Short mmCIF file of C-alpha atoms and ligand atoms in Angstrom, two decimals:
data_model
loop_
_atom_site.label_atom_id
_atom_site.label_comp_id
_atom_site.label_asym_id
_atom_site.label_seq_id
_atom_site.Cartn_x
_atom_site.Cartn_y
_atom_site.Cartn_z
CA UNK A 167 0.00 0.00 0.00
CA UNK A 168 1.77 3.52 -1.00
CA UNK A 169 2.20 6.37 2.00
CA UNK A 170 -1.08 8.01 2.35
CA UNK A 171 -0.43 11.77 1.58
CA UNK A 172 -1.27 14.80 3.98
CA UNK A 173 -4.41 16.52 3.27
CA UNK A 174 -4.21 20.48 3.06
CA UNK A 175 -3.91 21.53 6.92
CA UNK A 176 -1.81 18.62 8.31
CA UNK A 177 -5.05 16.60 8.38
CA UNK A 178 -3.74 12.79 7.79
CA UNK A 179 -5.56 11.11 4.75
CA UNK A 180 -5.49 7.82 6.40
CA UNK A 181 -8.64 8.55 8.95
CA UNK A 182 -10.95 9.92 6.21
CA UNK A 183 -9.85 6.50 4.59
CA UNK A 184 -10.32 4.45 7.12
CA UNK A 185 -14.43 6.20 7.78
CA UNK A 186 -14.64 6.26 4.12
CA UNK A 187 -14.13 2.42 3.85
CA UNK A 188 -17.09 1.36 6.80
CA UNK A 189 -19.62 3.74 5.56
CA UNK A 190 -18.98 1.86 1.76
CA UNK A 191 -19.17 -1.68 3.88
CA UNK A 192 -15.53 -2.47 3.01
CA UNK A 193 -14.59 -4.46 6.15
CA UNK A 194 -11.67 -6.01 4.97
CA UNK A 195 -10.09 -2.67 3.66
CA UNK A 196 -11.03 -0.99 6.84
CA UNK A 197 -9.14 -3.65 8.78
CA UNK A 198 -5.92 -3.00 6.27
CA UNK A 199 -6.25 0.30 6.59
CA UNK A 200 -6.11 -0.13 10.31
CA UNK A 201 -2.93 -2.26 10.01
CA UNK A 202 -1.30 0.34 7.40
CA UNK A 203 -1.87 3.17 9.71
CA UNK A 204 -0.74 1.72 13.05
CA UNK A 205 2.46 -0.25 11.82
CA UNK A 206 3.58 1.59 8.69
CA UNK A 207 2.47 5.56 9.17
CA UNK A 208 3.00 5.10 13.18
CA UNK A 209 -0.30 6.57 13.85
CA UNK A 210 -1.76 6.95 17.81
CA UNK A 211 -4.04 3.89 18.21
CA UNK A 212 -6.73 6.58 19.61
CA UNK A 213 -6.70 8.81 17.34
CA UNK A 214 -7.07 5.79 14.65
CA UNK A 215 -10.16 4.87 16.62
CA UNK A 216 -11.43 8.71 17.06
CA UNK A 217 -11.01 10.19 13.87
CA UNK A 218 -11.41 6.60 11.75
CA UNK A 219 -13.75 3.53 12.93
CA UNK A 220 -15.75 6.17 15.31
CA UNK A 221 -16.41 8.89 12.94
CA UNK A 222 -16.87 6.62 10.06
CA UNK A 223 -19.74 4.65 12.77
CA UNK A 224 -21.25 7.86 13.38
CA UNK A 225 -21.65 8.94 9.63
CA UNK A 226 -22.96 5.45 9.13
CA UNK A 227 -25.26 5.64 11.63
CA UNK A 228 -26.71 8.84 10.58
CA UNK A 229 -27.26 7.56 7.01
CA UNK A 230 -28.81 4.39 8.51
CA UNK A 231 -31.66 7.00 10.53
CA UNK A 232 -31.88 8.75 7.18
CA UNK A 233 -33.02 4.89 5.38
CA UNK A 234 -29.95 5.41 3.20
CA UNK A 235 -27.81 2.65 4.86
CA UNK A 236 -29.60 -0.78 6.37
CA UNK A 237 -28.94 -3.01 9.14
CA UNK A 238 -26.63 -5.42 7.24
CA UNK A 239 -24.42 -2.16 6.73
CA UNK A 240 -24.13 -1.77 10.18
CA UNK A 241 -23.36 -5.52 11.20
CA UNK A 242 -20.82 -5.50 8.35
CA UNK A 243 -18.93 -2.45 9.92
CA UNK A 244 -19.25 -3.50 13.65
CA UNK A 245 -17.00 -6.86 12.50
CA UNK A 246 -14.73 -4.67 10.74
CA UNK A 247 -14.66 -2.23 14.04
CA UNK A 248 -14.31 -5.46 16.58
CA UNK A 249 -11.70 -6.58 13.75
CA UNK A 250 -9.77 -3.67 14.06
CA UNK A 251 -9.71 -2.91 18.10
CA UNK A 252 -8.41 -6.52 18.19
CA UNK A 253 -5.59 -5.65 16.13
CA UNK A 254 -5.18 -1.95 18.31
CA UNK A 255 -5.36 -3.37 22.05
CA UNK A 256 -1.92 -4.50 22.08
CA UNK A 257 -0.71 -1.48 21.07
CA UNK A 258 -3.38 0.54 23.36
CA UNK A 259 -2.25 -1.13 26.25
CA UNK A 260 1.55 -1.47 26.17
CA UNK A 261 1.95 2.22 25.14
CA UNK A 262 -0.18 4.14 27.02
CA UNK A 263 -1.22 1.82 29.71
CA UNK A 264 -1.11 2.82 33.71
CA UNK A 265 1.81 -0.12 35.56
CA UNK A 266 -0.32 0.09 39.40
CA UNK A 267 -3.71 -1.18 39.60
CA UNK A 268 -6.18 0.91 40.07
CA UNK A 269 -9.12 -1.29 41.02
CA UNK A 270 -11.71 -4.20 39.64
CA UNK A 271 -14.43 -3.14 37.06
CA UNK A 272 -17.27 -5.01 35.78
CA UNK A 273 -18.80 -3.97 32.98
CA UNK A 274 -22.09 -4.63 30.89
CA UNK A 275 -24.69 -3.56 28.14
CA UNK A 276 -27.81 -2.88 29.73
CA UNK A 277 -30.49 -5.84 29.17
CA UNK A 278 -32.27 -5.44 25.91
CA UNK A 279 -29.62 -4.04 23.87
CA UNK A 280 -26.90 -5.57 22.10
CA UNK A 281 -24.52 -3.10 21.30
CA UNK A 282 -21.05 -3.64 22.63
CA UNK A 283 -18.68 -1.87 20.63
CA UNK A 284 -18.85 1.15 22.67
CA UNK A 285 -18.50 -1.22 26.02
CA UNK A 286 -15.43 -2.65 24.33
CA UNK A 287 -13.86 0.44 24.25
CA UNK A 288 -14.28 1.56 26.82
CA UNK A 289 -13.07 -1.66 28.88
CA UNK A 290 -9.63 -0.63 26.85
CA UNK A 291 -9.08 2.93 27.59
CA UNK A 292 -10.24 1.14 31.58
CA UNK A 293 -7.05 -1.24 31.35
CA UNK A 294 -4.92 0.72 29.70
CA UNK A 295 -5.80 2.98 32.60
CA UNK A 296 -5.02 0.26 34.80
CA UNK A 297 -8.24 -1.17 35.87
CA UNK A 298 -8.47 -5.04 35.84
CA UNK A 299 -11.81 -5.33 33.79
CA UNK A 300 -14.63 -8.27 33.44
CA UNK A 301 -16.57 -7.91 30.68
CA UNK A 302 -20.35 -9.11 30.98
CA UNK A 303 -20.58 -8.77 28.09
CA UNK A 304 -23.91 -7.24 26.13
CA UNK A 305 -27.91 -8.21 27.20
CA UNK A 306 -26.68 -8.15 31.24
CA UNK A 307 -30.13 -8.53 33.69
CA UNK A 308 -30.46 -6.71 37.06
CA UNK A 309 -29.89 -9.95 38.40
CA UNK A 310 -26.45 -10.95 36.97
CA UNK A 311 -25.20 -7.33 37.31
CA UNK A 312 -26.10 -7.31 40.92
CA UNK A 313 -24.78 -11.40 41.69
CA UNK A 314 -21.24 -10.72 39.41
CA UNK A 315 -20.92 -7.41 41.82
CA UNK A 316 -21.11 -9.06 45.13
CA UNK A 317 -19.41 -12.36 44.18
CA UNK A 318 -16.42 -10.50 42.54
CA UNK A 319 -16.51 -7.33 44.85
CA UNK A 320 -16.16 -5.26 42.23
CA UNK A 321 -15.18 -1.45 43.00
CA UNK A 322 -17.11 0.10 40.06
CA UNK A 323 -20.16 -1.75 38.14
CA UNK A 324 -19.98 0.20 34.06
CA UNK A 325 -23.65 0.13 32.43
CA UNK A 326 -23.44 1.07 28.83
CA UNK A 327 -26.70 1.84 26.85
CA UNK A 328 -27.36 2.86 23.28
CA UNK A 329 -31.06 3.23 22.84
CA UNK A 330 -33.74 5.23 24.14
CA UNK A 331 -36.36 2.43 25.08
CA UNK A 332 -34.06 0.30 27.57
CA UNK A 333 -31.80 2.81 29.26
CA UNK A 334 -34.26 2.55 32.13
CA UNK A 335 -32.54 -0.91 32.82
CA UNK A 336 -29.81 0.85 33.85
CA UNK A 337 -32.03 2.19 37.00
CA UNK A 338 -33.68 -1.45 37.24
CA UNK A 339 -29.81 -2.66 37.69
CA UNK A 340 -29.18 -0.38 40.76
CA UNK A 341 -32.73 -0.89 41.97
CA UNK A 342 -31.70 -4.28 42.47
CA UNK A 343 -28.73 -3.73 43.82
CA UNK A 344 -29.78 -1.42 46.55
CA UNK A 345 -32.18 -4.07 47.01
CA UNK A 346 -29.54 -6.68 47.53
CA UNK A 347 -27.71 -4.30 50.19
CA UNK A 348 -24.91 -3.92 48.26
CA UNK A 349 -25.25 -0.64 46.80
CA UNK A 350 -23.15 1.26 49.22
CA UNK A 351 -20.01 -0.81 48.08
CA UNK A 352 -19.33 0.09 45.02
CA UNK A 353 -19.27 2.98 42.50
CA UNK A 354 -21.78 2.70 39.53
CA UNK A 355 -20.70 4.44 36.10
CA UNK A 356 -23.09 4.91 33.19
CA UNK A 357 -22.56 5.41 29.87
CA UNK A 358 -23.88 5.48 25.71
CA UNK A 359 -24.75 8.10 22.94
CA UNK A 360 -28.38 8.74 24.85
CA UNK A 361 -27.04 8.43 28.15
CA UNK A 362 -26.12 12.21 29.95
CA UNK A 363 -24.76 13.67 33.52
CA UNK A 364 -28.59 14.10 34.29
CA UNK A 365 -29.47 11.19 33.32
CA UNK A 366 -27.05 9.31 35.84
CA UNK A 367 -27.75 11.54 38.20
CA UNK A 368 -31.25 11.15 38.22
CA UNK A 369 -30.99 7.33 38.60
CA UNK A 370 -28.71 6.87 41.53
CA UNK A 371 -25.96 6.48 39.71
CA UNK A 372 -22.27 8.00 40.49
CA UNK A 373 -20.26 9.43 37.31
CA UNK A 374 -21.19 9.65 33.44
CA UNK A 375 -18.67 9.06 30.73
CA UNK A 376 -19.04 10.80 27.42
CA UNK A 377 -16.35 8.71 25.72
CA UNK A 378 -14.29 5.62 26.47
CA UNK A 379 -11.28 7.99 27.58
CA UNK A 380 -13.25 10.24 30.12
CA UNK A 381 -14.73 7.24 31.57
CA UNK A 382 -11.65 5.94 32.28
CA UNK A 383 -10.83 9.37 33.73
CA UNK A 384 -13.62 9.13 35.69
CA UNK A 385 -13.08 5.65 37.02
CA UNK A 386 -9.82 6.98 38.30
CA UNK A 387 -11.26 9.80 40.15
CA UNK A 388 -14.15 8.02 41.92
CA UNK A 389 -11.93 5.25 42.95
CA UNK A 390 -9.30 7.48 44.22
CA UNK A 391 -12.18 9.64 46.11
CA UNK A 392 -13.13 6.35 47.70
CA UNK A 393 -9.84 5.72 49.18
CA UNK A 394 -9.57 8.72 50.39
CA UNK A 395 -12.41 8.56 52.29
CA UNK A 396 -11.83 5.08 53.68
CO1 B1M B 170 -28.03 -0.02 16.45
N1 B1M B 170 -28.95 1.60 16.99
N2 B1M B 170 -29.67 -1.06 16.57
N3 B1M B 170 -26.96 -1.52 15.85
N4 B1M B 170 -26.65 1.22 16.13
C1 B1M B 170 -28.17 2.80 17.20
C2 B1M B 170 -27.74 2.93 18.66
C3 B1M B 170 -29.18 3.92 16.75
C4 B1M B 170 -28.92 5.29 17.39
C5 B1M B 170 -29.18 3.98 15.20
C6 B1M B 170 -30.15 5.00 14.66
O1 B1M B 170 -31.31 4.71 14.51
N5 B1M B 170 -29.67 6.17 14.36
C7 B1M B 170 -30.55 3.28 17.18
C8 B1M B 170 -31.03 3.59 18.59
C9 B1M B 170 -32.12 4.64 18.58
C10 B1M B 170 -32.48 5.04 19.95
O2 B1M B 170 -32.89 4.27 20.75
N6 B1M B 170 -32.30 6.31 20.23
C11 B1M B 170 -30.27 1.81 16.97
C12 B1M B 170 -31.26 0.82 16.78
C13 B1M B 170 -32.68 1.32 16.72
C14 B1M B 170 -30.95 -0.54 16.67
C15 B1M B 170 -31.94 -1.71 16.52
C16 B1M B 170 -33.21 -1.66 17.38
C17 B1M B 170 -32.29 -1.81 15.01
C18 B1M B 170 -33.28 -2.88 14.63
O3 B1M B 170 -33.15 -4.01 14.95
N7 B1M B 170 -34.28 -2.43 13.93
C19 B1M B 170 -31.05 -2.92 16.93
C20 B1M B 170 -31.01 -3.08 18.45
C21 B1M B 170 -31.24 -4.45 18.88
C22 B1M B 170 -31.03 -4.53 20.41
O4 B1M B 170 -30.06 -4.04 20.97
N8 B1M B 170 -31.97 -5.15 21.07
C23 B1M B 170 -29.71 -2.43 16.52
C24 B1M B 170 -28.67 -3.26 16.14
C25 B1M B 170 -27.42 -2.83 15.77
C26 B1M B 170 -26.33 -3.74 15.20
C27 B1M B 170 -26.36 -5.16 15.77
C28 B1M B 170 -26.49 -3.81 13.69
C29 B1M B 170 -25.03 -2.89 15.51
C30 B1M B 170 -24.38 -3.22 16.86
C31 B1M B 170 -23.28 -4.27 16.72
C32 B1M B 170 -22.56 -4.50 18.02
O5 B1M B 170 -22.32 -3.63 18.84
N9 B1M B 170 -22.20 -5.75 18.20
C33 B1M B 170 -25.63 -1.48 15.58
C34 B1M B 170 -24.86 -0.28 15.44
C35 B1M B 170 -23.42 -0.46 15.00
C36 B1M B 170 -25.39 1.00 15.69
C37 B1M B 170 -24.73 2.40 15.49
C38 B1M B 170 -24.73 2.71 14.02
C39 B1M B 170 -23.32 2.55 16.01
C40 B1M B 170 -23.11 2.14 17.47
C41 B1M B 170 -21.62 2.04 17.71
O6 B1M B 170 -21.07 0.95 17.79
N10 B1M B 170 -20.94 3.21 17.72
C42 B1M B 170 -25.71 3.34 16.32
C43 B1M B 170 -25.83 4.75 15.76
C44 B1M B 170 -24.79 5.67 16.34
O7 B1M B 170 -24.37 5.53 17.45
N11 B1M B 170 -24.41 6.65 15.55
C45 B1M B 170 -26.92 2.50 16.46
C46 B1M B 170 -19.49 3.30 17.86
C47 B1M B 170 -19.11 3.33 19.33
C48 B1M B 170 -17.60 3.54 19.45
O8 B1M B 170 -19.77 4.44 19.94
O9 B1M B 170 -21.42 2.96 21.15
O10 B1M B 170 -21.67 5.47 21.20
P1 B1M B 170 -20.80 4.29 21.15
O11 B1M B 170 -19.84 4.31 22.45
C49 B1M B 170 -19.11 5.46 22.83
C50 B1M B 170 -19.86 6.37 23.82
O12 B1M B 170 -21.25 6.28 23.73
C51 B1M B 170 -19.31 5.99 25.15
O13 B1M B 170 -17.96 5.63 24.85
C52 B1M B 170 -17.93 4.92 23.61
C53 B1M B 170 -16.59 5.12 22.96
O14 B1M B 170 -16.22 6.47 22.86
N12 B1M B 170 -19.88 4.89 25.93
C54 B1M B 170 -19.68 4.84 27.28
C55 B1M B 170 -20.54 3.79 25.57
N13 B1M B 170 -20.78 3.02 26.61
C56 B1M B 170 -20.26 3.64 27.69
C57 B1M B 170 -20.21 3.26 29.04
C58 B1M B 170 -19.58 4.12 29.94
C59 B1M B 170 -19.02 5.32 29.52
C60 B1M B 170 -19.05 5.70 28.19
O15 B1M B 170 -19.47 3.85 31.24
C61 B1M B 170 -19.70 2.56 31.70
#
């Protein structure tokens, strides 16, 4: 593959590429792209995510609400986007990630919704941060939310939610957790594009993450409040 040029500005080529490539259901020249830009052009594994997979998700999304795109555009570019953090981690981790521990995480899509791409990303920017994390996985009930907390003693539970209709689960998840006395021991973190401070705020949760990278910010700050305290 040649050098991908500068666009006018300083603007690298290779992102644009990289979006270009999901929104026209290329998956295996996103993933090459991916490759091309971390090992041969050096670029920062977040940014690749950021200003590539991300923004080409987002324009793909849009076009999805709009009926141009369908729902077999989307599946094909969430494989290419779980194709390419697999081949990021690595890198993610060793170069930017945090030596101490910084505390136990579990972390979950709400029940109802699938989507898990966010999730994953944001249990990567967690570890790299230095958080040892269990992924639940996507689909997670009140129930298994609130068992996996108390049997793992878990310092923060992470809900993520992406649509509108089951978000509420979020609040059935600490519900049931209060309601299983274990609410007071441990920090609860939600996130997902419909998901805001207020939001949080008004369910009982603790902290709000925009993106993977503030919630990992976040994580750090509520834990290290906690231990101050105790
Ligand atoms: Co669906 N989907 N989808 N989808 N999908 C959305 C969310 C939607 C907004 C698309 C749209 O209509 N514009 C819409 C929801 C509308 C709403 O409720 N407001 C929608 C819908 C309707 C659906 C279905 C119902 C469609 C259908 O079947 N008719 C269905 C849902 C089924 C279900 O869950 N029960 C469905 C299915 C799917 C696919 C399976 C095809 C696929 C998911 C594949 C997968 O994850 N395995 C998919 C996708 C890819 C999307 C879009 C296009 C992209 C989501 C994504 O991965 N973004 C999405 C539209 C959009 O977001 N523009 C859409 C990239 C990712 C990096 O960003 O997930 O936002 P995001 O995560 C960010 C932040 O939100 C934040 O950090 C992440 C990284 O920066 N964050 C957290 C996330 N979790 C966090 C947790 C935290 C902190 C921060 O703390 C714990």
């Amino acid at each position: 593959m040649k050098a991908i040029e500068m666009k006018r500005g300083g603007t690298p080529l290779i992102y644009e590429e990289i979006a270009k490539a999901m929104v026209d259901g290329d998956g295996n020249k996103v993933v090459n792209l991916v490759d091309f830009a971390l090992n041969q052009e050096n670029r920062p594994p977040s940014e690749i995510i950021k200003r590539g997979l991300a923004s080409g998700m987002d324009i793909l999304g849009r076009l999805y609400e709009s009926g141009e795109k369908y729902l077999v555009d989307l599946i094909v570019a969430s494989d290419a986007f779980k194709r390419s953090i697999e081949i990021l981690k690595p890198r993610l981790i060793e170069s930017e990630s945090d030596a101490k521990l910084s505390g136990l995480v579990i972390l979950g899509t709400v029940e109802g919704d699938i989507h898990e791409i966010g999730k994953k990303l944001v249990g990567i920017a967690l570890e790299v941060a230095g958080f040892r994390v269990i992924d639940l996985g996507p689909d997670v009930s009140p129930d298994r939310f609130s068992d996996e907390a108390r049997n793992l003693k878990a310092d923060i539970l992470g809900m993520s939610s992406l649509i509108t209709t089951t978000m509420i689960n979020a609040k059935r998840t600490i519900d049931k957790l209060v309601e299983d006395g274990i609410r007071g021991n441990i920090k609860i973190m939600v996130g997902g594009a419909p998901v805001d401070e207020l939001f949080v705020r008004k369910i009982g949760g603790d902290a709000y993450g925009k993106d993977a990278f503030e919630a990992a910010a976040v994580a750090k700050k509520i834990v290290d409040l906690s231990k101050d305290k105790s």
